[in-house]
PDB file of C-alpha atoms in Angstrom:
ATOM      1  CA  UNK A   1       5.312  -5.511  26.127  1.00  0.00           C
ATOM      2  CA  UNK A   2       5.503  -2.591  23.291  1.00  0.00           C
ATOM      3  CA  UNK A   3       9.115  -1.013  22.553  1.00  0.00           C
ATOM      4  CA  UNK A   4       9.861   2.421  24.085  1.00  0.00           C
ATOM      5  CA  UNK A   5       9.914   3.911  21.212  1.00  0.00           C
ATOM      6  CA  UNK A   6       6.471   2.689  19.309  1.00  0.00           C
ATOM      7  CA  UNK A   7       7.832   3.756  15.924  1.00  0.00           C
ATOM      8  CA  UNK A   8      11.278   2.727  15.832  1.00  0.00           C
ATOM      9  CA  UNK A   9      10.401  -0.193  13.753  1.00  0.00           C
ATOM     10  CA  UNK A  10       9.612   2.126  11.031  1.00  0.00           C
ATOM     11  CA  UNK A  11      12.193   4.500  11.617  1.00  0.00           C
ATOM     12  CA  UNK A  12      14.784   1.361  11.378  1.00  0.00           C
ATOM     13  CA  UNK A  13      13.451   0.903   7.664  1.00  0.00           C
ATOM     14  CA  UNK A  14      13.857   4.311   6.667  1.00  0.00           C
ATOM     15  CA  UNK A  15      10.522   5.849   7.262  1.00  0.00           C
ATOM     16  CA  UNK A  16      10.153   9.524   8.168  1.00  0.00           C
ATOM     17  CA  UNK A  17       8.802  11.215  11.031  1.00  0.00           C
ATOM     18  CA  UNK A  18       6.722  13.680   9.397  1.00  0.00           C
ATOM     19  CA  UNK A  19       5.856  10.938   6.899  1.00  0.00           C
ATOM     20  CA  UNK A  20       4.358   9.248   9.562  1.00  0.00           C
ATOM     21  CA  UNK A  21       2.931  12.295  11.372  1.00  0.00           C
ATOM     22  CA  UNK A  22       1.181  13.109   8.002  1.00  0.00           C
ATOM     23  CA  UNK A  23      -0.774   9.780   7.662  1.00  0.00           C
ATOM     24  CA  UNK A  24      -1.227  10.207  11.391  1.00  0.00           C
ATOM     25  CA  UNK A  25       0.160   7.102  12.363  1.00  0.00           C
ATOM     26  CA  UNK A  26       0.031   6.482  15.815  1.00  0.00           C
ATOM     27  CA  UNK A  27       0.927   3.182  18.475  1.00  0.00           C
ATOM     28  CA  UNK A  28      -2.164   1.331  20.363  1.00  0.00           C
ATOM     29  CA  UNK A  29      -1.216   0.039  23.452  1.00  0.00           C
ATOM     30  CA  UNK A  30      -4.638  -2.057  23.780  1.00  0.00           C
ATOM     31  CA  UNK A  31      -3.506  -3.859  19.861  1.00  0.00           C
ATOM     32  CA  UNK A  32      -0.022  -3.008  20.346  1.00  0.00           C
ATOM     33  CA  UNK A  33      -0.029  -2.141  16.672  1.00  0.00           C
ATOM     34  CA  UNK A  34       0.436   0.661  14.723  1.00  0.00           C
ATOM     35  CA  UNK A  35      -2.521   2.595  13.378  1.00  0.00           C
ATOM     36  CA  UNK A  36      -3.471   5.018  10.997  1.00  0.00           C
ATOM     37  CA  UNK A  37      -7.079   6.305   9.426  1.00  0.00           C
ATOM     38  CA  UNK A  38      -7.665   4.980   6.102  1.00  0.00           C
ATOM     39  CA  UNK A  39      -9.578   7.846   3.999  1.00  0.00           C
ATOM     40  CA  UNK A  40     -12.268   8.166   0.888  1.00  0.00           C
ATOM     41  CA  UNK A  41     -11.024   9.933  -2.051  1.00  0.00           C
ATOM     42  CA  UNK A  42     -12.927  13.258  -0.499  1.00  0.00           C
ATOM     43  CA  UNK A  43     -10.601  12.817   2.647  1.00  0.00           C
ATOM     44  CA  UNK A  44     -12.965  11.757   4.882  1.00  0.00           C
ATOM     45  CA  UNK A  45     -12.002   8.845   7.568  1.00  0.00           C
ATOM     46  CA  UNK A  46     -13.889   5.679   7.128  1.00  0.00           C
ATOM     47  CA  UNK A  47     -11.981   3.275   8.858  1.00  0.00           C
ATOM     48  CA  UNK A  48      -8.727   2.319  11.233  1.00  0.00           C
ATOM     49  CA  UNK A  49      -6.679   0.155   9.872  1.00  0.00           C
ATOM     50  CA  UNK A  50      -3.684  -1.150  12.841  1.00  0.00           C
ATOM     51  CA  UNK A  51      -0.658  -3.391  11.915  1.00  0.00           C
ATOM     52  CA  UNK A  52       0.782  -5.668  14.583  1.00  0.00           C
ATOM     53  CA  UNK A  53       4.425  -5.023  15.867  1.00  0.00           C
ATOM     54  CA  UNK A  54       4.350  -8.709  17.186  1.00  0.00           C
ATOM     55  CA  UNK A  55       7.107 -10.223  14.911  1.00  0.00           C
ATOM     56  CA  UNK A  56       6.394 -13.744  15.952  1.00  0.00           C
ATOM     57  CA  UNK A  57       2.082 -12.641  14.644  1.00  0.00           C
ATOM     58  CA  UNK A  58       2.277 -15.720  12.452  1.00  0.00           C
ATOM     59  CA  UNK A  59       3.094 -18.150  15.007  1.00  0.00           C
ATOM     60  CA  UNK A  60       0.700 -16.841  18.221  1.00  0.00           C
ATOM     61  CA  UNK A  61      -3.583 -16.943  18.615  1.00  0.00           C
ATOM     62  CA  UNK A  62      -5.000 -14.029  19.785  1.00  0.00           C
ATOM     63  CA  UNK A  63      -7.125 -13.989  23.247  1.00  0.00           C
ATOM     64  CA  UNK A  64     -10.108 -15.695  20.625  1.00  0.00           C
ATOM     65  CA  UNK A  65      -7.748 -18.217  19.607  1.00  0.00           C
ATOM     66  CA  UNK A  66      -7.524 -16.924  16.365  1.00  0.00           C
ATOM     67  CA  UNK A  67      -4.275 -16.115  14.850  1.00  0.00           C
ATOM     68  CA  UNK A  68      -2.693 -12.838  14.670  1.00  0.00           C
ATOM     69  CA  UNK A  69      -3.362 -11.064  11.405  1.00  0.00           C
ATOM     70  CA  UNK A  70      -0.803  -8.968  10.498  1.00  0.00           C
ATOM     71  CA  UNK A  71      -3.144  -5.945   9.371  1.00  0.00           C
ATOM     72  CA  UNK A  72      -6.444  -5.513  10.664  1.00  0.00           C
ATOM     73  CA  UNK A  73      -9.260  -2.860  10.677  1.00  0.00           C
ATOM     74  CA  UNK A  74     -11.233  -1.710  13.076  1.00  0.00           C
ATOM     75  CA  UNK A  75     -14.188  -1.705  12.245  1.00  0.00           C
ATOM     76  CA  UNK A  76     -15.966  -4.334   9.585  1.00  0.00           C
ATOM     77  CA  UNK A  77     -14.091  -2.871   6.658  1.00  0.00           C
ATOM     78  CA  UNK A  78     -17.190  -3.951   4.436  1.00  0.00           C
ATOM     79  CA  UNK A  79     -16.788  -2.835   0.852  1.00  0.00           C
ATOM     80  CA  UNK A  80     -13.108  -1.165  -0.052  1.00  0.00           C
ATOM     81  CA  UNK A  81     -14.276   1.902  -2.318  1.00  0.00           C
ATOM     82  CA  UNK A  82     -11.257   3.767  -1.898  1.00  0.00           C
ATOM     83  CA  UNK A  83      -7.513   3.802  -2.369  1.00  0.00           C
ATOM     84  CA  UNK A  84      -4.820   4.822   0.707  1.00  0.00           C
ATOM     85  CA  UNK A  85      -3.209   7.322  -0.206  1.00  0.00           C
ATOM     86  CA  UNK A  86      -4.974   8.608  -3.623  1.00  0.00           C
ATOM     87  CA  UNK A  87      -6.628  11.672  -1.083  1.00  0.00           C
ATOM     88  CA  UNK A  88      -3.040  12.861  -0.249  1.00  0.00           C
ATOM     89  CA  UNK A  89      -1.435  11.981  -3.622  1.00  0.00           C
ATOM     90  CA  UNK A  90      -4.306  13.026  -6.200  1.00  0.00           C
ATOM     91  CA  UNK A  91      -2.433  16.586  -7.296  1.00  0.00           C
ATOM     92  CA  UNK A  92       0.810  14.804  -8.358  1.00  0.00           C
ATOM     93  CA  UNK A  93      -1.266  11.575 -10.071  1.00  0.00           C
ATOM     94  CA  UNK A  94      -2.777  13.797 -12.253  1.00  0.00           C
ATOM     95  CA  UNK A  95       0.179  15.679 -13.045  1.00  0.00           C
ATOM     96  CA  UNK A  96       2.167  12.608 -14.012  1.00  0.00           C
ATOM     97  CA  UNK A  97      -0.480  11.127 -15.303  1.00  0.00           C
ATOM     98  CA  UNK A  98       0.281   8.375 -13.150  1.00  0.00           C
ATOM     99  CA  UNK A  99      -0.394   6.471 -10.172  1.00  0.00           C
ATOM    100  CA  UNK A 100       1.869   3.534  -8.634  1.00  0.00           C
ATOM    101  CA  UNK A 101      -0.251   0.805  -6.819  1.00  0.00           C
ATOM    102  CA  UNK A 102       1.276  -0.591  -4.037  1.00  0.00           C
ATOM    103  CA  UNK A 103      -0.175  -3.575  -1.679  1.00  0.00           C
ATOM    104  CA  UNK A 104      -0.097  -2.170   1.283  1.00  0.00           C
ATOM    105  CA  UNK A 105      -0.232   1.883   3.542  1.00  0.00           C
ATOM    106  CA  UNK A 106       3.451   1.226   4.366  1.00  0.00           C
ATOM    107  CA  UNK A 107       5.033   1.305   0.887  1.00  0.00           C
ATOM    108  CA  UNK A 108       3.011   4.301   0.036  1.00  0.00           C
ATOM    109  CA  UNK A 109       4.511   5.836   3.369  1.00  0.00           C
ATOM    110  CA  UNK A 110       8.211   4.917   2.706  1.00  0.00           C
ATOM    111  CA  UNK A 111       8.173   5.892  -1.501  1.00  0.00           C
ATOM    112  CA  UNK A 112       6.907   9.146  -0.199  1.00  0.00           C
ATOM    113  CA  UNK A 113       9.791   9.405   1.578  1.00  0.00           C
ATOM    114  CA  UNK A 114      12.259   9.181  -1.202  1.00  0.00           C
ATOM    115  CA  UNK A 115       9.991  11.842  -2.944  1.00  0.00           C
ATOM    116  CA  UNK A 116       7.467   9.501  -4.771  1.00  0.00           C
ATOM    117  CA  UNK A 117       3.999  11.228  -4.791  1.00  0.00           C
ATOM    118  CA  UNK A 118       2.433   9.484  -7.096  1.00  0.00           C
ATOM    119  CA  UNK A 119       1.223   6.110  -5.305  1.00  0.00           C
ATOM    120  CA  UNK A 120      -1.671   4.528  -3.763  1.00  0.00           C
ATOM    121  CA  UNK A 121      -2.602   1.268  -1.891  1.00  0.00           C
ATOM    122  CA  UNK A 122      -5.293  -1.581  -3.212  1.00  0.00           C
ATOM    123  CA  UNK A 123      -4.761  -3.035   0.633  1.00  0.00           C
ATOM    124  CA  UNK A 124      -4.891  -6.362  -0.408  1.00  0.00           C
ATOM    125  CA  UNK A 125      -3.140  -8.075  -3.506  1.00  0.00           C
ATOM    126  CA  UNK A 126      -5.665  -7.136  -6.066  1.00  0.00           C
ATOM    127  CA  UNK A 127      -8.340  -4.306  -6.890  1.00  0.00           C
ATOM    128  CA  UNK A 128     -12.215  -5.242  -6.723  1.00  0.00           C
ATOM    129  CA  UNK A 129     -14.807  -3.673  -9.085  1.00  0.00           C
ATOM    130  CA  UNK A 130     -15.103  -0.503  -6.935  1.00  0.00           C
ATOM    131  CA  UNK A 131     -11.836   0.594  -7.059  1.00  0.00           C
ATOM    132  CA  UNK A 132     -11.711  -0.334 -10.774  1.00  0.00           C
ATOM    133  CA  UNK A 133     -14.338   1.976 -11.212  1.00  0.00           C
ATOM    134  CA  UNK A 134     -11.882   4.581  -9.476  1.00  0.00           C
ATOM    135  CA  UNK A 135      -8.710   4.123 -11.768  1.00  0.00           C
ATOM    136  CA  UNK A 136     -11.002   4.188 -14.836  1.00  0.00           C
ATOM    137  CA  UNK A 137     -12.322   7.177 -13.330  1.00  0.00           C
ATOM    138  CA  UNK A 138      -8.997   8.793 -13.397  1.00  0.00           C
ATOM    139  CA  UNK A 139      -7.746   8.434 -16.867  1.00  0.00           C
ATOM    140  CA  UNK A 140      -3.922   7.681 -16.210  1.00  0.00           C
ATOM    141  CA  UNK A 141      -1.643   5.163 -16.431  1.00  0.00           C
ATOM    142  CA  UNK A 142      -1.724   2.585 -13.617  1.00  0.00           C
ATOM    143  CA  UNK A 143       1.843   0.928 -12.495  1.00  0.00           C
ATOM    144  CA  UNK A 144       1.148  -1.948 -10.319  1.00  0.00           C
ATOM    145  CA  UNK A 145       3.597  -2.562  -7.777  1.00  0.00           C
ATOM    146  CA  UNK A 146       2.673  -5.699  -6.045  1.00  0.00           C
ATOM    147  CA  UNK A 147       4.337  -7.816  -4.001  1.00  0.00           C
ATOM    148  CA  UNK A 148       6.619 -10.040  -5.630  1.00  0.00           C
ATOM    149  CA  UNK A 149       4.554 -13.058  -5.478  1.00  0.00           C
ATOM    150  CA  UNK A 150       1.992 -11.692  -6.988  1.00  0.00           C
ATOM    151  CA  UNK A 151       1.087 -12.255 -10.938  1.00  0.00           C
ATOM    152  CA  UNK A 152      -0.653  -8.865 -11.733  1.00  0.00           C
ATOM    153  CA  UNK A 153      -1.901  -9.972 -14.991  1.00  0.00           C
ATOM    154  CA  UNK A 154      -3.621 -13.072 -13.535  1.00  0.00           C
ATOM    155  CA  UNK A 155      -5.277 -10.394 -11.500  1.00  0.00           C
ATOM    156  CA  UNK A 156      -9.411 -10.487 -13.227  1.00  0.00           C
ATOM    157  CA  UNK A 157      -9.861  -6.492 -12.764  1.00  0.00           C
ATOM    158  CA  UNK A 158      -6.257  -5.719 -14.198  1.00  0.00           C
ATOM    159  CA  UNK A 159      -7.805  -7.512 -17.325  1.00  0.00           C
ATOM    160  CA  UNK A 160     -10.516  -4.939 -17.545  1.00  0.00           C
ATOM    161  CA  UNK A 161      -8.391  -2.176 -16.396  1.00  0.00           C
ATOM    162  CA  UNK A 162      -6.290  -2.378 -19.505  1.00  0.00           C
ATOM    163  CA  UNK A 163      -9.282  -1.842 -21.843  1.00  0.00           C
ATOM    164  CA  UNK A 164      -9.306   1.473 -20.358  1.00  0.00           C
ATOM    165  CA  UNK A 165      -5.782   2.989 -19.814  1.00  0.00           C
ATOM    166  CA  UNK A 166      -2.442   1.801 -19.471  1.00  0.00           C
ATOM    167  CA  UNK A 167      -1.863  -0.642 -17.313  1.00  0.00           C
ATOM    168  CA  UNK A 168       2.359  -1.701 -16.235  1.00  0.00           C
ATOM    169  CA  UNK A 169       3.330  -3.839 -13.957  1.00  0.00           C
ATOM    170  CA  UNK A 170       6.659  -3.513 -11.518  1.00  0.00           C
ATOM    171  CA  UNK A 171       8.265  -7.688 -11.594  1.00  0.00           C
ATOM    172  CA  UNK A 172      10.837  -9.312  -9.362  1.00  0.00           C
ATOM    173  CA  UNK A 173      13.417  -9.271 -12.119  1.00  0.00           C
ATOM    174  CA  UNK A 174      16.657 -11.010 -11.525  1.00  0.00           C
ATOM    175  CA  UNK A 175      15.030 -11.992  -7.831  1.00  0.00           C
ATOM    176  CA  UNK A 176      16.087  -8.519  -6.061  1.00  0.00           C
ATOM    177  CA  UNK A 177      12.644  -9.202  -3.790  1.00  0.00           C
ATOM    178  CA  UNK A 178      12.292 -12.059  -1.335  1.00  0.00           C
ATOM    179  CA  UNK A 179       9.000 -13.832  -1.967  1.00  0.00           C
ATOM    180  CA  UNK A 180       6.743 -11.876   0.265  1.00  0.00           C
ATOM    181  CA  UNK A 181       8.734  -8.566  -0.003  1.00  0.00           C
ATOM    182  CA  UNK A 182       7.149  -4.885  -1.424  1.00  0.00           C
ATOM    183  CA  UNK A 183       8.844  -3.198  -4.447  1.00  0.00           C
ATOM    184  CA  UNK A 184      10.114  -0.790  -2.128  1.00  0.00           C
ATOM    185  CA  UNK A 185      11.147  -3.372   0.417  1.00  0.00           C
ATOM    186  CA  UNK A 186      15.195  -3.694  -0.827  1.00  0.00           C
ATOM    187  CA  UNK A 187      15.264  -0.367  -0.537  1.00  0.00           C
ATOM    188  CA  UNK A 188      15.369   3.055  -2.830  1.00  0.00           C
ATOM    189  CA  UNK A 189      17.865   1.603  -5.544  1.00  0.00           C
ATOM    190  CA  UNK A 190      16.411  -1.968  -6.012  1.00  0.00           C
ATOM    191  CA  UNK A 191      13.329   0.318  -6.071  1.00  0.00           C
ATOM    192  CA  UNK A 192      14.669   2.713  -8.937  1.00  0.00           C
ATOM    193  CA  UNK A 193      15.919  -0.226 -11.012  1.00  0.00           C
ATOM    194  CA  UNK A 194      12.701  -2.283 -10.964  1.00  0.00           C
ATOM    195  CA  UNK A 195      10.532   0.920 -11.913  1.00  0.00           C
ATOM    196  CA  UNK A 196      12.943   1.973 -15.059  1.00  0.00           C
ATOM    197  CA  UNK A 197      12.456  -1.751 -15.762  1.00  0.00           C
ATOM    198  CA  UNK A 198       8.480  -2.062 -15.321  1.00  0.00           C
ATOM    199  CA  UNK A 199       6.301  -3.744 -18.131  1.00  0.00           C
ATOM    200  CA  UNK A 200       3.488  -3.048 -19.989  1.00  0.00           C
ATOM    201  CA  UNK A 201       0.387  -5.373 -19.657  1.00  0.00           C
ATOM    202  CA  UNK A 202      -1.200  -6.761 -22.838  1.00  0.00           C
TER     203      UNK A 202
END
């Protein structure tokens, strides 16, 4: 059965409501996930993307007998040509000359919160040719903030990337993260001190 309140999950990890009523996020009873739209560049909607408020997702099979997936889109998300969040944030990337890549629609949700306009999702755990095409596209530096798992220089299009503009990378340093967790995760000051502390890729 879905909470009472659909959204108090978020709420519980600091996200705002008119951070949330911005990206239109919204509960679906059918799912019982979250959703929101997930937009092209130009703002148009191209696709639903829904994340499952089942916390035991990893352990259950869905009515296919397939197992939960903790995102999933709505329709056949085909080629990803775009970035979440770069429609909304494109003003303040350009004048920072900046954009922060996170993983996934939720850290670009909760950052905003705390102020940071700047950011975008890859919505996976590494960029494809199409949206490499986009960051060359924009000219400014590019701070990946992966999960902390995730080796950003291993990543093929980061390699490319860098022969282009600036590439940095935010790193678990001193192990602030748990494995699977988001730079933003721990919260706005483990957040603060991993940016200051961010690397460049060579």
């Amino acid at each position: 059965d879905p909470p009472g309140d659909t959204l108090r999950g978020w709420r519980d990890e600091g996200m705002l409501d008119s951070v949330m009523e911005r990206y239109q996020v919204r509960y679906d009873p059918f799912s019982n996930r979250l959703v929101f739209p997930i937009r092209l560049p130009d703002g148009k909607i191209i696709n639903i993307c829904g994340r499952t408020l089942d916390p035991d997702f990893k352990t259950k099979l869905d009515a296919n007998g397939k197992k939960v997936r903790k995102y999933t889109y709505f329709y056949d998300l085909g080629i990803l040509d775009t970035l979440f969040g770069l429609y909304e944030h494109i003003d303040e990337i350009k004048r920072k000359k900046e954009i922060i890549l996170f993983e996934g629609a939720k850290s670009v949700m909760l950052a905003e919160g705390w102020g940071v306009l700047n950011t975008a999702a890859v919505l996976t755990s590494k960029i494809n040719p199409y949206q490499l095409r986009l960051l060359i596209q924009l000219g400014v530096r590019v701070v990946f903030a992966l999960d902390a798992e995730v080796s950003v220089s291993d990543i093929q299009e980061v390699q490319k990337l860098k022969h282009f503009v600036t590439v940095e990378a935010v790193i678990n340093r001193d192990g602030l993260l748990k494995p699977k967790d988001a730079p933003v995760d721990a919260g706005r000051e483990v957040w603060e001190n991993l940016y200051k502390r961010r690397c460049r890729i060579q």
